[in-house]
Amino acid sequence: MTSLHNAEYLKGVEDARIMVEQMHSDRTDWKVSKTTKHVTVSSKKSQVFHGYMHRIECVLDVSLEKAFEYFLPSPVGLRLEWDKTLQLHECIAHLEEEAYLYRAVTHSQIMGLIASREFVYILRVIRRPEEGCIGTFCQSIDHPKYPVQNTPVRGVNYPCGTFFQVQPDKKILVTNYYHVDLGGKLPQSVIDSSIPQIMASTMEHYYKKLQTIKK
């Protein structure tokens, strides 16, 4: 991997940040697609592929750093302690301060209806202490050491991100934007109806994990 690749990856994730921040500020056309006790999932048509993008929200009574730490994978955080949808989530490179390349492999979902998926992507963390906010931004990359193979199916992270925002009551609003093409041969309608359920369940596991730790 060359410095040119790195520059391309960093430029790509900066473009992703801009798009995700636009998503976050645009409250129009989102429709609630799934609710649970602690989580609300809203969805709207993607402008960059044939599926939907999803906004997943929950409020946590923990510190900003704890909310952030338990959402992110190693070496930044502790996600693998609770997220059982993942077979593997490895950091394959640290580009610069708080910019990382990852490879993730999921377990199959919905009783095997959605097979295991692989993702290779860049993630960048941006801290805004003056706003009481941490943002993470990511998108898929083409990496020379991890070419697309027949199995597992390669999914594509279009610009995705998560905001961890301190609220007036000191609780943390977590807003995750899931903007992913799972690929494969399943009808898009099946994927579109399944994703809100999967994301709500995942965020509930995250919420419950954080109830077991100190602020």
mmCIF file of C-alpha atoms in Angstrom, residues 1-12:
data_model
loop_
_atom_site.group_PDB
_atom_site.id
_atom_site.type_symbol
_atom_site.label_atom_id
_atom_site.label_comp_id
_atom_site.label_asym_id
_atom_site.label_seq_id
_atom_site.Cartn_x
_atom_site.Cartn_y
_atom_site.Cartn_z
ATOM 1 C CA MET A 1 0.000 0.000 0.000
ATOM 2 C CA THR A 2 1.442 3.365 -1.061
ATOM 3 C CA SER A 3 1.162 6.907 0.236
ATOM 4 C CA LEU A 4 -0.956 7.603 -2.858
ATOM 5 C CA HIS A 5 -3.460 4.982 -1.708
ATOM 6 C CA ASN A 6 -3.496 6.568 1.742
ATOM 7 C CA ALA A 7 -4.148 10.010 0.298
ATOM 8 C CA GLU A 8 -7.033 8.624 -1.760
ATOM 9 C CA TYR A 9 -8.515 6.909 1.291
ATOM 10 C CA LEU A 10 -8.267 10.075 3.397
ATOM 11 C CA LYS A 11 -9.806 12.193 0.643
ATOM 12 C CA GLY A 12 -12.618 9.668 0.325
#
